[in-house]
Short mmCIF file of C-alpha atoms and ligand atoms in Angstrom, two decimals:
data_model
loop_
_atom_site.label_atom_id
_atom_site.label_comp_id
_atom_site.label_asym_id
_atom_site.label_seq_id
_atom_site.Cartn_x
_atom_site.Cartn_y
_atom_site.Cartn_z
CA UNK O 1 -63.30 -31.25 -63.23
CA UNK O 2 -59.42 -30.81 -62.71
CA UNK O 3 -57.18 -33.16 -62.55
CA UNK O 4 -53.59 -32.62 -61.92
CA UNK O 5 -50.66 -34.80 -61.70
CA UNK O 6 -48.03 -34.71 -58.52
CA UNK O 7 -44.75 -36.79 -58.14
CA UNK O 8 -43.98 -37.51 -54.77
CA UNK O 9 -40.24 -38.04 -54.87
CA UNK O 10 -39.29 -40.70 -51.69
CA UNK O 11 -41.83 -43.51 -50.46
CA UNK O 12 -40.92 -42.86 -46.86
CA UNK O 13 -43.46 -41.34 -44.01
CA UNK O 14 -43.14 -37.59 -45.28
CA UNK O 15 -43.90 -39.02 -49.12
CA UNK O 16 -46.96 -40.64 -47.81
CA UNK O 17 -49.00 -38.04 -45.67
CA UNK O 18 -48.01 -35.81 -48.78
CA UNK O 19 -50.00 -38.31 -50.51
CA UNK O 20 -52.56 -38.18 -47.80
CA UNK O 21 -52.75 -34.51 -47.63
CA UNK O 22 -53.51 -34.27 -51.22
CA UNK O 23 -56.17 -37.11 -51.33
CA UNK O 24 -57.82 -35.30 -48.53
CA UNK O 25 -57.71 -31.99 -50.57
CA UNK O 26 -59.91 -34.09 -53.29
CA UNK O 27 -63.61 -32.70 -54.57
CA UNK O 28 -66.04 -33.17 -56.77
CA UNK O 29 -64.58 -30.44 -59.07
CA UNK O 30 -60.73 -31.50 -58.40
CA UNK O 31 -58.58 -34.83 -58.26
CA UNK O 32 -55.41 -35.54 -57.82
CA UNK O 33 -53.41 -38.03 -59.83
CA UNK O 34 -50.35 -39.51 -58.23
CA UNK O 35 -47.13 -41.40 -58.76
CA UNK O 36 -44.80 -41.99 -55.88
CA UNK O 37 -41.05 -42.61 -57.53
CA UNK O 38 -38.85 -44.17 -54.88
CA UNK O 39 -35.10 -45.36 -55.19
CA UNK O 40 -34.95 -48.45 -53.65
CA UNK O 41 -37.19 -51.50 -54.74
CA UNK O 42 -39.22 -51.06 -51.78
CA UNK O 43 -41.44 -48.39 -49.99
CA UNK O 44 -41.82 -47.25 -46.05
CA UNK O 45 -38.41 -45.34 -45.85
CA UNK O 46 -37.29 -45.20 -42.73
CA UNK O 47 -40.32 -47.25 -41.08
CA UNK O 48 -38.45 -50.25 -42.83
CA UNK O 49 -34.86 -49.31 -42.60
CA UNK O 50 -34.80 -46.67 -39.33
CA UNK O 51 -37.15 -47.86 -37.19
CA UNK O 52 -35.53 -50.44 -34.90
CA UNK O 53 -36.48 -53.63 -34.99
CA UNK O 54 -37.39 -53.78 -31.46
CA UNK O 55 -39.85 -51.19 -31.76
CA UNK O 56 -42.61 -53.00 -34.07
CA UNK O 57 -45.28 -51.13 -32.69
CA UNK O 58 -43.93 -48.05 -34.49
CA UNK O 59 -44.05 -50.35 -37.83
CA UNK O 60 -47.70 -50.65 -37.82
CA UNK O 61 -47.65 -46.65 -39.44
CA UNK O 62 -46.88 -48.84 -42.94
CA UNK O 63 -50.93 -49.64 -42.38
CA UNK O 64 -52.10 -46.28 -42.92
CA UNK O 65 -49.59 -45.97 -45.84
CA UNK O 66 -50.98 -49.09 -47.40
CA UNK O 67 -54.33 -47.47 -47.40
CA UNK O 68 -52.96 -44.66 -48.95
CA UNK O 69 -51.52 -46.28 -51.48
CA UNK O 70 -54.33 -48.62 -52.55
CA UNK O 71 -56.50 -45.27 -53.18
CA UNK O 72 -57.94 -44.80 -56.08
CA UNK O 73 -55.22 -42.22 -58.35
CA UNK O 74 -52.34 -43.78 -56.38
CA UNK O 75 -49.52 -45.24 -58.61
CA UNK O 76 -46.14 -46.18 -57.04
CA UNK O 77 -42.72 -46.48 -58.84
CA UNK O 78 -40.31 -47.92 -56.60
CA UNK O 79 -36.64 -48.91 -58.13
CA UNK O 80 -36.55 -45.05 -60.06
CA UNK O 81 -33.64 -43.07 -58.68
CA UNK O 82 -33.91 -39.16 -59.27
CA UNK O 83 -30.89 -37.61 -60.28
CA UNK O 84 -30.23 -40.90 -62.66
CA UNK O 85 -32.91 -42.52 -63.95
CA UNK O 86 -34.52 -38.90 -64.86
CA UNK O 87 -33.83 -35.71 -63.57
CA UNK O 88 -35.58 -33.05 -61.55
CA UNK O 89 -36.37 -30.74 -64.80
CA UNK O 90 -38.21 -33.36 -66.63
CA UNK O 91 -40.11 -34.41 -63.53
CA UNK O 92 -40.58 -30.52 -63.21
CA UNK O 93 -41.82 -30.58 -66.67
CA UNK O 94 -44.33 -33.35 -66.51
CA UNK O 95 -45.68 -32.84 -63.45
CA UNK O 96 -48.16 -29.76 -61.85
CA UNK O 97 -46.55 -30.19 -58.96
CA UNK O 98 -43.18 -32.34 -57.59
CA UNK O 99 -42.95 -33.04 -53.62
CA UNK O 100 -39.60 -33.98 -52.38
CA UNK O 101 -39.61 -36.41 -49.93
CA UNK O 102 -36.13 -37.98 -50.06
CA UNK O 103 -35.05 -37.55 -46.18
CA UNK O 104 -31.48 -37.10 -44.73
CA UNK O 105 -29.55 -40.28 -45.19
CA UNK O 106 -26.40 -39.07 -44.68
CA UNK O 107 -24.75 -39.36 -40.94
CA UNK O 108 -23.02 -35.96 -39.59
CA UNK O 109 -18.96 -36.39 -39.03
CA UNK O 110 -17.95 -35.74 -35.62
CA UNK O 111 -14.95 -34.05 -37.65
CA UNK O 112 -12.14 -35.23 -35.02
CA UNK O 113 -8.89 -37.01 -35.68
CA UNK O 114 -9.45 -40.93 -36.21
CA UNK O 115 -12.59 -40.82 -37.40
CA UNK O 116 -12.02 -42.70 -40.76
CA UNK O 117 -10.46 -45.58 -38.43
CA UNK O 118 -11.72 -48.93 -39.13
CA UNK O 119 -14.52 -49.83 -36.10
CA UNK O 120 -15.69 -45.90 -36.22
CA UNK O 121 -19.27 -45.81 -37.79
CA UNK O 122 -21.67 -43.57 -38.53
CA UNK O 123 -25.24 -44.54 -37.21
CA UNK O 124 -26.31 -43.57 -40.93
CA UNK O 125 -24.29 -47.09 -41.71
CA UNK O 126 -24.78 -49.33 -38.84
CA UNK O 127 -29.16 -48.63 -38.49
CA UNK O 128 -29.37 -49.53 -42.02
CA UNK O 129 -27.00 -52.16 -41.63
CA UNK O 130 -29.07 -54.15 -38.66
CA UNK O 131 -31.96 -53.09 -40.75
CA UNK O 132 -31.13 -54.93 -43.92
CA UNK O 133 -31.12 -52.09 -46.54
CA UNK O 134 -29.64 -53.19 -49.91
CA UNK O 135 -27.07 -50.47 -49.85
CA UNK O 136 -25.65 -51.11 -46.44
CA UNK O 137 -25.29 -54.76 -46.42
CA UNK O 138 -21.73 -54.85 -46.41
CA UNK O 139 -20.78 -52.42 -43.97
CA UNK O 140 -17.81 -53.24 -41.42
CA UNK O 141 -19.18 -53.37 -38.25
CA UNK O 142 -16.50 -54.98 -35.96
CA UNK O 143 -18.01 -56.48 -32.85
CA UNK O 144 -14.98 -58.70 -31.60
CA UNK O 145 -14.49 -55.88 -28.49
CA UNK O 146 -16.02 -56.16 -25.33
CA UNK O 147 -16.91 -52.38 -25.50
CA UNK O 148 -18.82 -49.86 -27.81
CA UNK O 149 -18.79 -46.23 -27.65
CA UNK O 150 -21.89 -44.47 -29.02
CA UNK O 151 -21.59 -40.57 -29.38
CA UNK O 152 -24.88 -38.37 -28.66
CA UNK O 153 -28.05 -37.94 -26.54
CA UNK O 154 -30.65 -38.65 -28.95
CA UNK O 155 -33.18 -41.44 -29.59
CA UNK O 156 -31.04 -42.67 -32.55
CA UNK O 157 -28.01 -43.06 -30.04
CA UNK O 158 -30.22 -45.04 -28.01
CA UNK O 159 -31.71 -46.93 -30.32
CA UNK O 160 -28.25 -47.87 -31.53
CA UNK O 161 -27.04 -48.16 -27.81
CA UNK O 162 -30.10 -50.71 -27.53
CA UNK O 163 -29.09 -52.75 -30.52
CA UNK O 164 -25.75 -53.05 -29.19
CA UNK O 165 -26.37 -54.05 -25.09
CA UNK O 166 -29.56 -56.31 -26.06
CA UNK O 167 -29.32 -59.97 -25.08
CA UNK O 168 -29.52 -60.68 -29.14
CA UNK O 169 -31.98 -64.08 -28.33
CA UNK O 170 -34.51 -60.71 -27.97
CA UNK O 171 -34.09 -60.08 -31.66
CA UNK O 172 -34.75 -63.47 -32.58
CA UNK O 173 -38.03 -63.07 -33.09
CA UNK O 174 -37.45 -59.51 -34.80
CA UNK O 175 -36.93 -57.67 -38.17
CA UNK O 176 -33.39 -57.54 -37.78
CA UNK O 177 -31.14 -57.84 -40.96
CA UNK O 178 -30.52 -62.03 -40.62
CA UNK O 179 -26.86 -60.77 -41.86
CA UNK O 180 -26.74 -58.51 -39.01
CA UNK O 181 -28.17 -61.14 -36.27
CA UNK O 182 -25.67 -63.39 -37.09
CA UNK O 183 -22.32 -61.15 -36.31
CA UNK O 184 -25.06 -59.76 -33.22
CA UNK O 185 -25.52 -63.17 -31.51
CA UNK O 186 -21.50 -63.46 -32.22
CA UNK O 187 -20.54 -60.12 -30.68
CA UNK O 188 -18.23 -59.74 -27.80
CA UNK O 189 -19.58 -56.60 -26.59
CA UNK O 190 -20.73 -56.62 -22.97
CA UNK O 191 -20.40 -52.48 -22.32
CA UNK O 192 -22.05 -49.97 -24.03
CA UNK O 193 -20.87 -46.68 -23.25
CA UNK O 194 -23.43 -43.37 -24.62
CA UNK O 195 -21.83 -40.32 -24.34
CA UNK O 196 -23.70 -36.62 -24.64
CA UNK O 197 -22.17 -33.30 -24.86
CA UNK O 198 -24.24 -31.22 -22.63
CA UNK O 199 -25.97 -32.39 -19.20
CA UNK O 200 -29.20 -34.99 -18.62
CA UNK O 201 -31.17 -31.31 -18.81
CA UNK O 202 -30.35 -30.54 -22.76
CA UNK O 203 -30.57 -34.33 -23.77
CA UNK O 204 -32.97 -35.18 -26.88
CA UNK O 205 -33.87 -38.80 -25.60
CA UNK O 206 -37.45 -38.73 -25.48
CA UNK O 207 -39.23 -39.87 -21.97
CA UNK O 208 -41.51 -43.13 -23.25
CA UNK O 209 -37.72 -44.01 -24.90
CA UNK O 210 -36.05 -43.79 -21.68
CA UNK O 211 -39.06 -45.41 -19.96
CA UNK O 212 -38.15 -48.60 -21.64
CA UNK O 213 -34.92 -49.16 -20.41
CA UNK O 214 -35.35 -50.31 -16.89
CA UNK O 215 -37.41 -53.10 -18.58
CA UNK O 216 -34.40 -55.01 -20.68
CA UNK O 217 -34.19 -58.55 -19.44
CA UNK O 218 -30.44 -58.93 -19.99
CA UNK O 219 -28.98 -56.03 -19.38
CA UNK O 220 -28.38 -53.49 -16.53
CA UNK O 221 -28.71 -49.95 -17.47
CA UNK O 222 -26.76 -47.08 -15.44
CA UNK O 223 -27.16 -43.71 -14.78
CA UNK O 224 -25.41 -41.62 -12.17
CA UNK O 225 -28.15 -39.98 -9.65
CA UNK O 226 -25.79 -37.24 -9.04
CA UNK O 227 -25.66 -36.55 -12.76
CA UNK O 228 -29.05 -36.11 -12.56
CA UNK O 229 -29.43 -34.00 -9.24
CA UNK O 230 -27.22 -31.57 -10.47
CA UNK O 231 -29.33 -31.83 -13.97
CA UNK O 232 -32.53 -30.74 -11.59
CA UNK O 233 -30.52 -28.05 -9.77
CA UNK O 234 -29.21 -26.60 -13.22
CA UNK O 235 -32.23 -26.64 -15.10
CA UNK O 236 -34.68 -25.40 -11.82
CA UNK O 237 -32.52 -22.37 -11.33
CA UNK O 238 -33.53 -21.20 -15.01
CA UNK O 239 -37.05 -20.57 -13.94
CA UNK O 240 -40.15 -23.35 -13.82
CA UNK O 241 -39.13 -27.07 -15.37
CA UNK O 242 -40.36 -26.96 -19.25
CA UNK O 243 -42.65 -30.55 -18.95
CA UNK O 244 -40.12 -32.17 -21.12
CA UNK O 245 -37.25 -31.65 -20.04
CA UNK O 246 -39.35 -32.59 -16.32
CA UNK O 247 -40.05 -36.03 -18.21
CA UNK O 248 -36.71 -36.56 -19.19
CA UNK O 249 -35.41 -36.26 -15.93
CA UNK O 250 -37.69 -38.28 -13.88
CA UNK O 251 -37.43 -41.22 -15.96
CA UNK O 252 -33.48 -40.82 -16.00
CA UNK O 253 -33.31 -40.58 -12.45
CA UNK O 254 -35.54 -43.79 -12.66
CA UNK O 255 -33.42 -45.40 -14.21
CA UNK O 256 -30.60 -43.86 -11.47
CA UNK O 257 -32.70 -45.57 -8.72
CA UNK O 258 -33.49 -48.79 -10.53
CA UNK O 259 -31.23 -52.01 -9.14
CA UNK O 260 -29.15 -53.78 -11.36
CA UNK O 261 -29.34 -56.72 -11.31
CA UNK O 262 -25.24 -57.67 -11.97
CA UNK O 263 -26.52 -58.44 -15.43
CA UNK O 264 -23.01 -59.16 -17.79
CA UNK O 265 -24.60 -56.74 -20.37
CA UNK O 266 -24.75 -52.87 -19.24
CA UNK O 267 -25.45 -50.12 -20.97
CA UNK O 268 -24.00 -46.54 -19.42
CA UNK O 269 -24.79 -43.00 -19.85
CA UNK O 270 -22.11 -40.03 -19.29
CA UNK O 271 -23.05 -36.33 -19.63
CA UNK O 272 -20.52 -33.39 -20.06
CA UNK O 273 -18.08 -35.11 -22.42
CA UNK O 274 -17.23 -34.32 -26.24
CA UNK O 275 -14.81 -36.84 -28.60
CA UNK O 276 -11.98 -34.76 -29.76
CA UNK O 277 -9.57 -37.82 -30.75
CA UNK O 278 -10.11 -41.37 -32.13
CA UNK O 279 -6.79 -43.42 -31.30
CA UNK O 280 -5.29 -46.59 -32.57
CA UNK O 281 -2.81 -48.13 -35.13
CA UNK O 282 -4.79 -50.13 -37.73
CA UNK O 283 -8.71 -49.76 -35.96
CA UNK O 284 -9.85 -47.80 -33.55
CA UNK O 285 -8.45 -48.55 -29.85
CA UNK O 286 -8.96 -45.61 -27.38
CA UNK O 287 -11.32 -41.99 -27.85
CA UNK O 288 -10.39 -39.41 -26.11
CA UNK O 289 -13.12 -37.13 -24.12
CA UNK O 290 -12.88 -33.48 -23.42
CA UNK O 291 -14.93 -33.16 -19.75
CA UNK O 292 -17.16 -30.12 -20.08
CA UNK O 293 -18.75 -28.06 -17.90
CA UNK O 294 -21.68 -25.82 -17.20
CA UNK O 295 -20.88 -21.91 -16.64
CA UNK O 296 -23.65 -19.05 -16.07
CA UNK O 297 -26.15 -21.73 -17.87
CA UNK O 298 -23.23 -22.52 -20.66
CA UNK O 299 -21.62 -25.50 -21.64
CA UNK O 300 -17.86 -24.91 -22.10
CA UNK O 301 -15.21 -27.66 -22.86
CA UNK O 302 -12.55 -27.50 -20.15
CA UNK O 303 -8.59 -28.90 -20.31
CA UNK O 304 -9.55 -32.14 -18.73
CA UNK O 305 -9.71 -35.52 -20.49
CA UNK O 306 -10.02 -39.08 -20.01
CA UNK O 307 -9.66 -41.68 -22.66
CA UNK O 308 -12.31 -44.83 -23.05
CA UNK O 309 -10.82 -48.02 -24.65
CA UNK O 310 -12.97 -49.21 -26.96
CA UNK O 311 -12.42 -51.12 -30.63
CA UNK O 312 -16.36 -49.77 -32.04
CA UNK O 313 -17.22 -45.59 -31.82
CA UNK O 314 -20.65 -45.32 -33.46
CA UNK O 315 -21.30 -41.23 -33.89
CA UNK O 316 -25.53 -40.54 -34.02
CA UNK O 317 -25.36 -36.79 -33.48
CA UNK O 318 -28.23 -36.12 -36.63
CA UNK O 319 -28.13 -36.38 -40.47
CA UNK O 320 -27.72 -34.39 -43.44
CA UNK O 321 -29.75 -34.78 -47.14
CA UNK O 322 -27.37 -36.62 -49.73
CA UNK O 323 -27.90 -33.72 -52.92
CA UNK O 324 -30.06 -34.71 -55.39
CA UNK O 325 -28.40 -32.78 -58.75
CA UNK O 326 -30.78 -30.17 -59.44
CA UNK O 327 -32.05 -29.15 -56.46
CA UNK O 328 -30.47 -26.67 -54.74
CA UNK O 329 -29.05 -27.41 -51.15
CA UNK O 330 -28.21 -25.57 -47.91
CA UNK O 331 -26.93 -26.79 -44.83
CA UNK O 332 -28.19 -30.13 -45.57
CA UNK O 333 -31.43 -29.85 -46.28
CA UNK O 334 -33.41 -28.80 -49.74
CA UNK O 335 -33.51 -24.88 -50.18
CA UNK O 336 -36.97 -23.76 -49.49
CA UNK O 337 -39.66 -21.20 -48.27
CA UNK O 338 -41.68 -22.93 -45.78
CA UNK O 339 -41.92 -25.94 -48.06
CA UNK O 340 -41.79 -24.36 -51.21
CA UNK O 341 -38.31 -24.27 -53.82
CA UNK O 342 -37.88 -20.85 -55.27
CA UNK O 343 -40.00 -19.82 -58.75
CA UNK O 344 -40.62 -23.97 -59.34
CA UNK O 345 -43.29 -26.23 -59.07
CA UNK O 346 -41.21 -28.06 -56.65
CA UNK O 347 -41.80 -28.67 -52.62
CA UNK O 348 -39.95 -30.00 -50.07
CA UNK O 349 -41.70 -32.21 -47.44
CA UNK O 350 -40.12 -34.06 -44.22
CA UNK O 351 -36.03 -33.88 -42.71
CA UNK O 352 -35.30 -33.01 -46.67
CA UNK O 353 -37.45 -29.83 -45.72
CA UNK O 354 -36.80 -29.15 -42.06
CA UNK O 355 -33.73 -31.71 -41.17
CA UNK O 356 -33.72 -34.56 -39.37
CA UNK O 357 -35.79 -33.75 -36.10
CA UNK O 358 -39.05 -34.94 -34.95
CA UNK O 359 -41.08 -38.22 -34.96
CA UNK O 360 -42.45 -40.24 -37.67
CA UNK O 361 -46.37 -38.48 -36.81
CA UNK O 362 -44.42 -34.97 -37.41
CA UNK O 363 -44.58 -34.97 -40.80
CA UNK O 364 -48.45 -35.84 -41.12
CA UNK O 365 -48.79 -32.11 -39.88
CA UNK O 366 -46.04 -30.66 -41.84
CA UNK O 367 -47.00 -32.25 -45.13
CA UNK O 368 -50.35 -30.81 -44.64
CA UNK O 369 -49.28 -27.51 -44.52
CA UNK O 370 -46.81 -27.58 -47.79
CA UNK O 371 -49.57 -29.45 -49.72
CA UNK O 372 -52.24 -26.81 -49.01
CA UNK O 373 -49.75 -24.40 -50.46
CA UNK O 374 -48.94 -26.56 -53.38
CA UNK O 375 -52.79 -26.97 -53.63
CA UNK O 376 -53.57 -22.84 -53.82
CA UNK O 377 -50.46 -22.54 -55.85
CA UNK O 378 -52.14 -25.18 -58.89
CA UNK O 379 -53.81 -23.04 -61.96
CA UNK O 380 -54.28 -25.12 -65.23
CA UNK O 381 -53.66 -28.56 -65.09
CA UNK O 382 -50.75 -30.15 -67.79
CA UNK O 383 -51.49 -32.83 -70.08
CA UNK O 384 -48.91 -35.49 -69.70
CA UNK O 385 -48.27 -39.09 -68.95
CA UNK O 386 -45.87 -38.48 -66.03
CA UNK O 387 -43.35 -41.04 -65.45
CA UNK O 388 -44.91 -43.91 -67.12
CA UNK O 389 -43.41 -42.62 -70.64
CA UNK O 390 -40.01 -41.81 -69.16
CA UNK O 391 -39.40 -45.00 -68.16
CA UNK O 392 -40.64 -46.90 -71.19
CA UNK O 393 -38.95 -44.87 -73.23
CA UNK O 394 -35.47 -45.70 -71.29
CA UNK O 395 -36.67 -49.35 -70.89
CA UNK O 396 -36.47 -49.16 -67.10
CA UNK O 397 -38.25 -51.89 -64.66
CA UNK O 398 -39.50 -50.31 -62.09
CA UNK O 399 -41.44 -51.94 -58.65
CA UNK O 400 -45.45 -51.26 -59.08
CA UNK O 401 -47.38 -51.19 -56.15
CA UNK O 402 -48.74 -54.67 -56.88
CA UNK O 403 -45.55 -56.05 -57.63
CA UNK O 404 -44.18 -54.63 -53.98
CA UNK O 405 -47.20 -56.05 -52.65
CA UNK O 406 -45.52 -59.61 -53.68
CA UNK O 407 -42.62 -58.59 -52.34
CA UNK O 408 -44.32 -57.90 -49.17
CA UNK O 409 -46.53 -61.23 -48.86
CA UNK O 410 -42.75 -63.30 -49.86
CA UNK O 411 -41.13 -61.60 -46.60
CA UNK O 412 -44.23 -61.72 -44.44
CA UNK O 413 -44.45 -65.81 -45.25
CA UNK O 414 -40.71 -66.69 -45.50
CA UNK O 415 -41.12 -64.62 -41.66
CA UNK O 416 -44.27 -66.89 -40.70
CA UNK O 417 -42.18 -69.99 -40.96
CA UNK O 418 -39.56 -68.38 -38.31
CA UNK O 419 -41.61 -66.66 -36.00
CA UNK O 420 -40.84 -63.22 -37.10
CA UNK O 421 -43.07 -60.38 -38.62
CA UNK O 422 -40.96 -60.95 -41.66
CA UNK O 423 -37.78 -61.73 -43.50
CA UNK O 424 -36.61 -58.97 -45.67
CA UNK O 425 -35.06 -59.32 -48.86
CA UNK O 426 -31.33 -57.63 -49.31
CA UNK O 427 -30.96 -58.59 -52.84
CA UNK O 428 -32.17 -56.11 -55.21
CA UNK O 429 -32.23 -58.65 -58.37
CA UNK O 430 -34.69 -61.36 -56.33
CA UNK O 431 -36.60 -58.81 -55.27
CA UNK O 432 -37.18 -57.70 -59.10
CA UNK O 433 -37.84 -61.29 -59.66
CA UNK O 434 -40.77 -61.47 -58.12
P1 NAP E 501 -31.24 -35.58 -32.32
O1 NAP E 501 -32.46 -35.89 -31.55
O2 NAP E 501 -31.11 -34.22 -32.89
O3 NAP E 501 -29.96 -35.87 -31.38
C1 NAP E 501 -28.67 -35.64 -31.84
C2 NAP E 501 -27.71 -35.67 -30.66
O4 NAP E 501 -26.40 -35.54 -31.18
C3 NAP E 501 -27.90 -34.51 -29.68
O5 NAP E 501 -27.75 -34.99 -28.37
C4 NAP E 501 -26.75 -33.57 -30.04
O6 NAP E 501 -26.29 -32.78 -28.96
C5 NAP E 501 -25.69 -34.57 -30.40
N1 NAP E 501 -24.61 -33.99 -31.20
C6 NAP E 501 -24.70 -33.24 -32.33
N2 NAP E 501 -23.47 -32.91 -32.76
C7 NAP E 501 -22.59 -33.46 -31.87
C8 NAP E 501 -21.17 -33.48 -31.78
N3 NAP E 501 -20.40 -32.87 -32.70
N4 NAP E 501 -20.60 -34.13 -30.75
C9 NAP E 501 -21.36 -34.75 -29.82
N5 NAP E 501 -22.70 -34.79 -29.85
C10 NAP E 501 -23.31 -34.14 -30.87
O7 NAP E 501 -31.06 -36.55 -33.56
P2 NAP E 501 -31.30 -38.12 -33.75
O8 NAP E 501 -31.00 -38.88 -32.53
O9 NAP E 501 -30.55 -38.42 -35.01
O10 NAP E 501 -32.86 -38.23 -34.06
C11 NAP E 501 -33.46 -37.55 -35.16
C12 NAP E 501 -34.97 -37.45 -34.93
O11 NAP E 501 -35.55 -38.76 -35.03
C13 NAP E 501 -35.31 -36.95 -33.53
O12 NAP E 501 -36.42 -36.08 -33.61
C14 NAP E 501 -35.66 -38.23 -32.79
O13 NAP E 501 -36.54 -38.05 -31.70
C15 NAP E 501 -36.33 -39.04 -33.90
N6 NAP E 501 -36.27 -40.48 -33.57
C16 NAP E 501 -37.30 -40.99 -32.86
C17 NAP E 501 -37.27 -42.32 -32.46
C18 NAP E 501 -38.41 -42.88 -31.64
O14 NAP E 501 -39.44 -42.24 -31.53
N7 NAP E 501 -38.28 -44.04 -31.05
C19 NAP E 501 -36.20 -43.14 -32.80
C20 NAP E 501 -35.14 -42.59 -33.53
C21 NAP E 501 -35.19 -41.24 -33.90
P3 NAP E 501 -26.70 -31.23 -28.79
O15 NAP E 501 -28.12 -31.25 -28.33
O16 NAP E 501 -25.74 -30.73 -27.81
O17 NAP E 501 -26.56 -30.62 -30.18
#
């Protein structure tokens, strides 16, 4: 029998239906041996610090990776960073095969005057912020305005948009960064303002997303119907509806139709408008729309502005992969071939492969498809001890799957007594207590 050895490189939903993909590819005459090496001192990537905390159904995913992980061959080594604890060639080296799973985790710029302002964030900074990931526990997030500006149509804009218009009792019994909660429940924002650069017709909200909306307690959301009519009229004259974009529309103009309820909280949606200044002296004060317009099926930015005042601008138009030094990079994702780095042993897996589009269940498809590759591409296995000897050697502590598992049961109790699902740990050192 074979047995080769695999590093998964990020503990995040790609790095785990890798790990799935390959423990399905398992006989009697081959078996796969493999170590999961994740940066932070906890796994789940974005399904702990993307997913929002109002959406715990979507958390339940971190059952499936639990089961993965608890499979025989399964080794994880959380608190490893590539890049600097050991590099790409020596992973390369003592490894068959290394997947990268390391995501995008860098926010796009808008790349308009102002934007280094103090109150103008990217969502890359504030999700991880309300989501209590070590790294972002500090970030400036000034909520002492009575209105926020979030910039693009996509489920991360409204997740953010959500965050921010939520009656923040609702996240009492959430998730949600305590840190974070605090400045929430202190926050003088009332108006949330989510602004897309095309019409209702090219948005990338999904419909069960949308759906939700008429359903917050506290908080009145607004569309215009006529932004919406015009939406149908645009996107009918191109020929039959596509069933999305149908969706989309039908639960937008829902939301057009629903009555508020005078609610202090609102959260708006404009179409047709692009950022092309942040204003203000010491923080941001004022952005400044371009109005754009829709020609022969086109959108095209016309002369017309108007300004929004507004002391937070949080930008969620996609992500880009932070480089990893050794891996080559190319408009902000990992260089590859379907999944595959050029003459290496080395795939890509998730937004590090594709960029940051699609839903958590994406990559259980997509990783299936680069691992069968990697699995056809395997000839004689390599005798080596894989991580384990790189990091003794160095002296490193890494996280073990049993010791995250105490981590786990600590946050799920110190939750229990609260009334939430859980009470993460920010600190790095007490979580390498434990
Ligand atoms: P996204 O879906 O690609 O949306 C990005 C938005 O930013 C688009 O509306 C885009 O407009 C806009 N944009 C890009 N550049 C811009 C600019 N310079 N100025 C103004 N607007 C700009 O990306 P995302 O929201 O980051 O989400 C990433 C993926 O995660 C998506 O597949 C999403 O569905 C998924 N996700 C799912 C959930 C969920 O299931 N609940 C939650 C969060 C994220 P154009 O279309 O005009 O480029």
């Amino acid at each position: 029998m074979s047995v080769f050895r695999i590093a998964i490189v990020g503990a995040g939903p790609a790095g785990y239906f890798a790990a799935q993909a390959l423990q399905n590819l398992q006989s009697d005459d081959r078996k796969f041996e493999i170590d999961m090496i994740e940066r932070l001192p906890t796994p789940w990537g974005l399904v702990r610090s993307g997913v929002a905390p109002d959406h715990p159904k979507i958390k339940t995913v971190s059952k499936v990776f639990e089961k993965i992980a608890t499979t025989e061959g399964f080794q994880l080594f959380c608190n490893v960073e590539l890049g600097k604890d050991v590099t790409v060639d020596e992973l390369a080296a003592s490894y068959d095969a290394v997947v990268i799973a390391t995501g995008t985790s860098r926010g796009r710029k808008l790349a308009i005057p102002g934007e280094d302002l103090r109150g103008s964030l990217s969502a890359a900074e504030f999700v991880p912020w309300y989501n209590a990931h070590p790294d972002y526990v500090e970030v400036d997030v000034p909520l002492d305005t009575d209105t926020a500006v979030v910039i693009g149509a996509g489920n991360v804009a409204m997740d953010v948009a959500r965050m921010l218009a939520l009656e923040p009792k609702e996240l009492d019994s959430t998730d949600t960064a305590n840190h974070a909660l605090e400045e929430l429940h202190k926050s003088s924002i009332r108006t949330v303002h989510v602004f897309g650069r095309r019409g209702p017709e090219h948005a990338a909200f999904t419909s069960p997303e949308l759906r939700e909306l008429p359903k917050l307690e506290h908080t009145d959301v607004e569309i215009g119907e006529c932004d919406i009519e015009d939406a149908f009229e645009r996107a009918s004259a191109e020929g039959e509806l596509p069933k999305d974009v149908k969706s989309n529309l039908d639960a937008m103009m829902l939301i057009a139709k629903t009555p508020k309820q005078g609610h202090e909280r609102s959260l708006n949606f404009h179409f047709l408008a692009s950022p092309i200044e942040i204003r203000g002296k010491d923080r941001v004060e004022e952005v400044v729309f371009a109005i754009n317009e829709v020609k022969e099926g086109k959108v095209v930015t016309t002369e017309d502005t108007y300004t929004v005042k507004t002391g937070l601008i949080i930008s969620a138009i996609g992500y880009e992969a932070d480089p990893i030094p050794g891996l080559p990079y190319d408009g902000g994702k990992v260089t590859n071939e379907e999944g595959h780095v050029a003459n290496s042993n080395i795939y890509v897996v998730g937004w590090a492969k594709r960029g940051p589009s699609g839903v958590i269940g994406t990559n259980k498809s997509d990783a299936a498809t680069v691992i069968e590759k990697l699995a056809a591409n395997l000839d004689i296995p390599k005798s080596s001890e894989g991580i384990s000897k790189i990091l003794n050697e160095r002296g490193l502590i890494h996280v073990s799957q049993s010791a995250w598992e105490r981590i786990n049961a600590a946050e799920v109790a110190k939750g229990e007594v609260v009334g939430k699902p859980r009470v993460k740990f920010v600190d790095r050192k007490e979580m390498l207590g434990l």
